[in-house]
PDB file of C-alpha atoms in Angstrom:
ATOM      1  CA  MET A  24      63.969 191.664  46.164  1.00  0.00           C
ATOM      2  CA  LYS A  25      65.016 188.902  43.817  1.00  0.00           C
ATOM      3  CA  ASN A  26      67.897 188.040  46.176  1.00  0.00           C
ATOM      4  CA  ASN A  27      65.522 187.786  49.165  1.00  0.00           C
ATOM      5  CA  LYS A  28      63.267 185.354  47.274  1.00  0.00           C
ATOM      6  CA  MET A  29      66.262 183.295  46.192  1.00  0.00           C
ATOM      7  CA  LEU A  30      67.631 183.239  49.766  1.00  0.00           C
ATOM      8  CA  THR A  31      64.231 182.183  51.154  1.00  0.00           C
ATOM      9  CA  ILE A  32      63.942 179.349  48.604  1.00  0.00           C
ATOM     10  CA  ILE A  33      67.460 178.125  49.405  1.00  0.00           C
ATOM     11  CA  ILE A  34      66.725 178.138  53.161  1.00  0.00           C
ATOM     12  CA  ILE A  35      63.444 176.255  52.655  1.00  0.00           C
ATOM     13  CA  LEU A  36      65.152 173.644  50.460  1.00  0.00           C
ATOM     14  CA  LEU A  37      68.004 173.279  52.946  1.00  0.00           C
ATOM     15  CA  VAL A  38      65.588 172.787  55.868  1.00  0.00           C
ATOM     16  CA  ALA A  39      63.559 170.274  53.839  1.00  0.00           C
ATOM     17  CA  VAL A  40      66.676 168.253  52.922  1.00  0.00           C
ATOM     18  CA  ILE A  41      67.858 168.245  56.558  1.00  0.00           C
ATOM     19  CA  LEU A  42      64.385 167.222  57.759  1.00  0.00           C
ATOM     20  CA  ILE A  43      64.192 164.369  55.228  1.00  0.00           C
ATOM     21  CA  GLY A  44      67.687 163.260  56.273  1.00  0.00           C
ATOM     22  CA  VAL A  45      66.747 163.203  59.961  1.00  0.00           C
ATOM     23  CA  ILE A  46      63.555 161.247  59.242  1.00  0.00           C
ATOM     24  CA  LEU A  47      65.467 158.677  57.160  1.00  0.00           C
ATOM     25  CA  PHE A  48      68.121 158.331  59.871  1.00  0.00           C
ATOM     26  CA  VAL A  49      65.515 157.729  62.584  1.00  0.00           C
ATOM     27  CA  LEU A  50      63.612 155.208  60.468  1.00  0.00           C
ATOM     28  CA  LEU A  51      66.747 153.275  59.546  1.00  0.00           C
ATOM     29  CA  THR A  52      67.997 153.078  63.126  1.00  0.00           C
ATOM     30  CA  GLN A  53      64.582 151.981  64.411  1.00  0.00           C
ATOM     31  CA  PHE A  54      64.097 149.244  61.811  1.00  0.00           C
ATOM     32  CA  ASN A  55      67.623 147.854  62.135  1.00  0.00           C
ATOM     33  CA  LYS A  56      67.295 147.086  65.851  1.00  0.00           C
ATOM     34  CA  PRO A  57      67.414 143.383  66.733  1.00  0.00           C
ATOM     35  CA  THR A  58      63.895 142.157  67.402  1.00  0.00           C
ATOM     36  CA  GLY A  59      63.171 140.786  70.862  1.00  0.00           C
ATOM     37  CA  ALA A  60      65.542 139.234  73.320  1.00  0.00           C
ATOM     38  CA  VAL A  61      68.184 136.804  72.219  1.00  0.00           C
ATOM     39  CA  GLU A  62      67.254 133.222  73.075  1.00  0.00           C
ATOM     40  CA  PRO A  63      69.538 131.682  75.702  1.00  0.00           C
ATOM     41  CA  SER A  64      71.832 128.836  74.699  1.00  0.00           C
ATOM     42  CA  ILE A  65      71.166 125.312  75.972  1.00  0.00           C
ATOM     43  CA  ASP A  66      74.111 125.687  78.364  1.00  0.00           C
ATOM     44  CA  GLU A  67      72.536 128.811  79.867  1.00  0.00           C
ATOM     45  CA  ILE A  68      69.203 126.995  80.171  1.00  0.00           C
ATOM     46  CA  VAL A  69      70.844 124.050  81.943  1.00  0.00           C
ATOM     47  CA  GLU A  70      72.627 126.417  84.368  1.00  0.00           C
ATOM     48  CA  ALA A  71      69.287 128.024  85.237  1.00  0.00           C
ATOM     49  CA  THR A  72      67.418 124.714  85.626  1.00  0.00           C
ATOM     50  CA  VAL A  73      66.778 122.996  88.959  1.00  0.00           C
ATOM     51  CA  GLU A  74      66.066 119.301  89.384  1.00  0.00           C
ATOM     52  CA  VAL A  75      63.426 118.457  91.973  1.00  0.00           C
ATOM     53  CA  PRO A  76      63.831 115.010  93.577  1.00  0.00           C
ATOM     54  CA  GLU A  77      61.111 112.437  93.005  1.00  0.00           C
ATOM     55  CA  ILE A  78      57.828 113.195  94.754  1.00  0.00           C
ATOM     56  CA  THR A  79      55.382 110.437  95.732  1.00  0.00           C
ATOM     57  CA  THR A  80      52.066 111.489  97.201  1.00  0.00           C
ATOM     58  CA  ASN A  81      48.372 110.666  97.404  1.00  0.00           C
ATOM     59  CA  LEU A  82      45.771 112.314  95.241  1.00  0.00           C
ATOM     60  CA  ALA A  83      42.337 113.388  96.450  1.00  0.00           C
ATOM     61  CA  ASP A  84      40.808 110.095  95.201  1.00  0.00           C
ATOM     62  CA  ASN A  85      43.315 108.010  97.230  1.00  0.00           C
ATOM     63  CA  ARG A  86      45.358 107.182  94.130  1.00  0.00           C
ATOM     64  CA  VAL A  87      49.115 107.639  94.158  1.00  0.00           C
ATOM     65  CA  VAL A  88      51.229 109.806  91.895  1.00  0.00           C
ATOM     66  CA  ARG A  89      55.008 109.666  91.519  1.00  0.00           C
ATOM     67  CA  LEU A  90      56.762 112.384  89.550  1.00  0.00           C
ATOM     68  CA  SER A  91      60.066 114.117  89.030  1.00  0.00           C
ATOM     69  CA  LEU A  92      60.445 117.700  87.840  1.00  0.00           C
ATOM     70  CA  LYS A  93      62.964 120.019  86.268  1.00  0.00           C
ATOM     71  CA  ILE A  94      62.204 123.696  86.654  1.00  0.00           C
ATOM     72  CA  GLN A  95      63.689 126.303  84.307  1.00  0.00           C
ATOM     73  CA  THR A  96      64.270 129.781  85.720  1.00  0.00           C
ATOM     74  CA  THR A  97      65.186 133.076  84.077  1.00  0.00           C
ATOM     75  CA  SER A  98      68.788 133.175  85.307  1.00  0.00           C
ATOM     76  CA  LYS A  99      71.556 131.326  87.094  1.00  0.00           C
ATOM     77  CA  GLU A 100      70.850 133.396  90.226  1.00  0.00           C
ATOM     78  CA  ALA A 101      67.166 132.447  90.124  1.00  0.00           C
ATOM     79  CA  GLY A 102      68.199 128.812  89.749  1.00  0.00           C
ATOM     80  CA  ALA A 103      70.425 129.103  92.832  1.00  0.00           C
ATOM     81  CA  GLU A 104      67.520 130.579  94.795  1.00  0.00           C
ATOM     82  CA  LEU A 105      65.146 127.839  93.651  1.00  0.00           C
ATOM     83  CA  THR A 106      67.697 125.175  94.607  1.00  0.00           C
ATOM     84  CA  LYS A 107      67.533 126.523  98.159  1.00  0.00           C
ATOM     85  CA  ARG A 108      63.730 126.427  97.982  1.00  0.00           C
ATOM     86  CA  VAL A 109      63.400 122.799  96.795  1.00  0.00           C
ATOM     87  CA  PHE A 110      61.629 121.839 100.026  1.00  0.00           C
ATOM     88  CA  GLN A 111      59.063 124.574  99.329  1.00  0.00           C
ATOM     89  CA  VAL A 112      58.677 123.357  95.739  1.00  0.00           C
ATOM     90  CA  GLN A 113      57.960 119.846  96.991  1.00  0.00           C
ATOM     91  CA  ASN A 114      55.476 121.168  99.549  1.00  0.00           C
ATOM     92  CA  ILE A 115      53.602 123.224  96.940  1.00  0.00           C
ATOM     93  CA  ALA A 116      53.519 120.266  94.519  1.00  0.00           C
ATOM     94  CA  ILE A 117      52.143 117.970  97.235  1.00  0.00           C
ATOM     95  CA  GLN A 118      49.503 120.553  98.209  1.00  0.00           C
ATOM     96  CA  GLU A 119      48.400 121.005  94.598  1.00  0.00           C
ATOM     97  CA  LEU A 120      48.296 117.264  93.957  1.00  0.00           C
ATOM     98  CA  SER A 121      46.348 116.539  97.139  1.00  0.00           C
ATOM     99  CA  GLU A 122      43.406 118.499  95.689  1.00  0.00           C
ATOM    100  CA  MET A 123      43.496 116.707  92.335  1.00  0.00           C
ATOM    101  CA  GLU A 124      42.171 113.345  91.232  1.00  0.00           C
ATOM    102  CA  LYS A 125      43.722 110.932  88.757  1.00  0.00           C
ATOM    103  CA  LYS A 126      41.283 112.030  86.058  1.00  0.00           C
ATOM    104  CA  ASP A 127      42.425 115.656  86.557  1.00  0.00           C
ATOM    105  CA  LEU A 128      45.979 114.651  85.607  1.00  0.00           C
ATOM    106  CA  GLU A 129      45.129 112.496  82.611  1.00  0.00           C
ATOM    107  CA  GLY A 130      46.121 113.637  79.169  1.00  0.00           C
ATOM    108  CA  LYS A 131      48.178 116.559  78.023  1.00  0.00           C
ATOM    109  CA  GLN A 132      45.705 119.186  79.221  1.00  0.00           C
ATOM    110  CA  GLY A 133      45.573 117.862  82.794  1.00  0.00           C
ATOM    111  CA  LYS A 134      49.345 117.896  83.107  1.00  0.00           C
ATOM    112  CA  GLN A 135      49.556 121.394  81.620  1.00  0.00           C
ATOM    113  CA  ILE A 136      47.032 122.693  84.175  1.00  0.00           C
ATOM    114  CA  PHE A 137      49.154 121.245  86.986  1.00  0.00           C
ATOM    115  CA  GLN A 138      52.331 122.732  85.489  1.00  0.00           C
ATOM    116  CA  LYS A 139      50.709 126.159  85.163  1.00  0.00           C
ATOM    117  CA  SER A 140      49.409 126.172  88.740  1.00  0.00           C
ATOM    118  CA  LEU A 141      52.809 125.053  90.044  1.00  0.00           C
ATOM    119  CA  LYS A 142      54.569 127.768  88.031  1.00  0.00           C
ATOM    120  CA  THR A 143      52.194 130.448  89.332  1.00  0.00           C
ATOM    121  CA  ARG A 144      52.622 129.395  92.964  1.00  0.00           C
ATOM    122  CA  LEU A 145      56.414 129.201  92.660  1.00  0.00           C
ATOM    123  CA  ASN A 146      56.660 132.642  91.055  1.00  0.00           C
ATOM    124  CA  GLU A 147      54.903 134.058  94.122  1.00  0.00           C
ATOM    125  CA  LEU A 148      57.897 132.838  96.185  1.00  0.00           C
ATOM    126  CA  MET A 149      60.735 133.855  93.903  1.00  0.00           C
ATOM    127  CA  GLN A 150      62.753 136.984  94.637  1.00  0.00           C
ATOM    128  CA  GLU A 151      65.616 136.576  92.108  1.00  0.00           C
ATOM    129  CA  GLY A 152      63.980 136.136  88.714  1.00  0.00           C
ATOM    130  CA  GLU A 153      61.114 133.788  88.021  1.00  0.00           C
ATOM    131  CA  VAL A 154      60.145 130.318  86.893  1.00  0.00           C
ATOM    132  CA  GLN A 155      59.881 130.106  83.113  1.00  0.00           C
ATOM    133  CA  GLU A 156      58.895 126.489  82.620  1.00  0.00           C
ATOM    134  CA  VAL A 157      58.085 123.345  84.593  1.00  0.00           C
ATOM    135  CA  TYR A 158      59.064 120.045  82.951  1.00  0.00           C
ATOM    136  CA  PHE A 159      58.093 116.499  83.928  1.00  0.00           C
ATOM    137  CA  THR A 160      61.041 114.081  83.780  1.00  0.00           C
ATOM    138  CA  SER A 161      58.882 111.223  85.053  1.00  0.00           C
ATOM    139  CA  PHE A 162      55.161 110.912  85.807  1.00  0.00           C
ATOM    140  CA  ILE A 163      53.308 107.816  87.037  1.00  0.00           C
ATOM    141  CA  THR A 164      49.802 107.578  88.510  1.00  0.00           C
ATOM    142  CA  GLN A 165      48.373 104.427  90.115  1.00  0.00           C
TER     143      GLN A 165
END
């Protein structure tokens, strides 16, 4: 009877030690994972960026806007696709601008609204990846 109690205690202790070991292993492997995605290098960003030729168009209030864009995509393949779609990018930009007035584009907030709407419309077209960011390289309103 004493041997059965001793055997039961040893089994319980052994199971408890194994269980604690498994829990520690799982916790250590979960907390040592790298957090989030690794940021791309500037060279990778440049490879995935497309330059849009200068666009000159009228605004809704008969003012004129002239701008140049660089569009950052998620990958080199997405950049290649967007390069083929530059004419569509220009068309979408002209359509968006034709509904805006000069006052809509003034200040940081106005430009950010235009960038966001352009990004949304372009992502609807994209099949290989998506547009991450739209940058102005020049922007003049008259």
